[in-house]
Amino acid sequence: MTPSQARDQYDAQGYVIIRGALKSGELKRVQDAFDRAQKNDALGDILNQDDVFVDMVDHPALLPVVRAVVGEDAQLRYGRGGLIKPHSDTGSGWHCDLSEIGGINLPESIIMTKLFTYLEKVPETGACLACVPGSHRYEMGHPLPDLDDHEDMPHQVKMVAEAGDAVLMNGFTWHARFHNRSDIPRKVLEYSYIHSWMKTQYEFSDFSAHVQSLILADHNRRQLFGVPEPEVSDYERRFV
Ligand SMILES: O=C(O)CCC(=O)C(=O)O
């Protein structure tokens, strides 16, 4: 799938599945680093834990899709890891992340998108992300159905994934997480992308000196991490 085909799917469905983004050797490197971060109780601060997590911000199988969807002014909003234990009722209700935003016609805008990269298989019985395809085009304020059981949402599609697959989802798409009824922990990297002129959820000073040096070494990373570019306004920032 080319980035342009991915963009077409994202536009039509409100999400796109990117199969096999991480291949075996690299996947193992990311899995091992994730497990170390989890042991250190540092999944919320994943970007400071290992260089692989900084590499994931501009990964060659993923960033081209982010660029095709968000645009050449994309910036990271945050990055974190998430673990859902096997056999845990940790599903979440249906929601749309951007429902509180005003002043923008969200059904026709791409303001915030989330990239979920799965480090373990997520089977049908796992803690699947589920989306209602096309719901990113519903008019603003469209009410979500009042469901007794979130698993009963009509027209939903579950994101069953293999380790190394990723899902890029529009923040205006209706989505939920299912309970984990499988034997497999759900290990995910969740990176959110916005535009260069929007606020991020971190300060550059939150990063270690080492991570700061990784960011400063590259133009696109400086943009992704919101490092100011002398004489270029935040509105004018572009990847090279
Ligand atoms: O963990 C998931 O699969 C869903 C996460 C979610 O609902 C969200 O990021 O808003």
Short mmCIF file of C-alpha atoms and ligand atoms in Angstrom, two decimals, residues 78 80 84 90 92-93 95-97 112 114 116 118 127-130 169 171 175-178 186 188 190, ligand 1:
data_model
loop_
_atom_site.label_atom_id
_atom_site.label_comp_id
_atom_site.label_asym_id
_atom_site.label_seq_id
_atom_site.Cartn_x
_atom_site.Cartn_y
_atom_site.Cartn_z
CA TYR A 78 2.74 12.86 22.49
CA ARG A 80 3.42 6.69 25.13
CA ILE A 84 -3.55 -4.24 28.80
CA THR A 90 -10.45 -2.83 30.66
CA SER A 92 -13.62 1.61 27.20
CA GLY A 93 -16.90 3.04 26.01
CA HIS A 95 -16.24 8.02 22.17
CA CYS A 96 -14.78 10.53 19.79
CA ASP A 97 -11.65 12.28 21.03
CA MET A 112 -5.40 15.16 15.31
CA LYS A 114 -3.46 8.66 16.52
CA PHE A 116 -1.31 2.68 17.36
CA TYR A 118 0.91 -3.24 18.16
CA ALA A 127 -8.26 -5.73 23.68
CA CYS A 128 -9.06 -4.64 20.14
CA LEU A 129 -9.46 -1.06 19.13
CA ALA A 130 -12.79 -0.88 17.29
CA MET A 169 -7.03 6.71 13.24
CA GLY A 171 -9.38 11.59 16.33
CA HIS A 175 -13.92 4.29 18.63
CA ALA A 176 -13.73 2.05 21.69
CA ARG A 177 -11.48 -0.58 23.21
CA PHE A 178 -12.75 -4.09 23.89
CA ARG A 186 -1.94 -6.01 24.54
CA VAL A 188 0.84 -0.84 22.06
CA GLU A 190 0.36 5.22 20.89
O1 LIG B 1 -6.68 1.62 23.59
C1 LIG B 1 -7.39 1.65 22.58
O2 LIG B 1 -7.40 0.74 21.74
C2 LIG B 1 -8.33 2.81 22.37
C3 LIG B 1 -7.75 4.05 22.92
C4 LIG B 1 -8.73 5.17 22.95
O3 LIG B 1 -9.88 5.01 23.13
C5 LIG B 1 -8.23 6.48 22.73
O4 LIG B 1 -7.03 6.65 22.49
O5 LIG B 1 -9.01 7.46 22.78
#
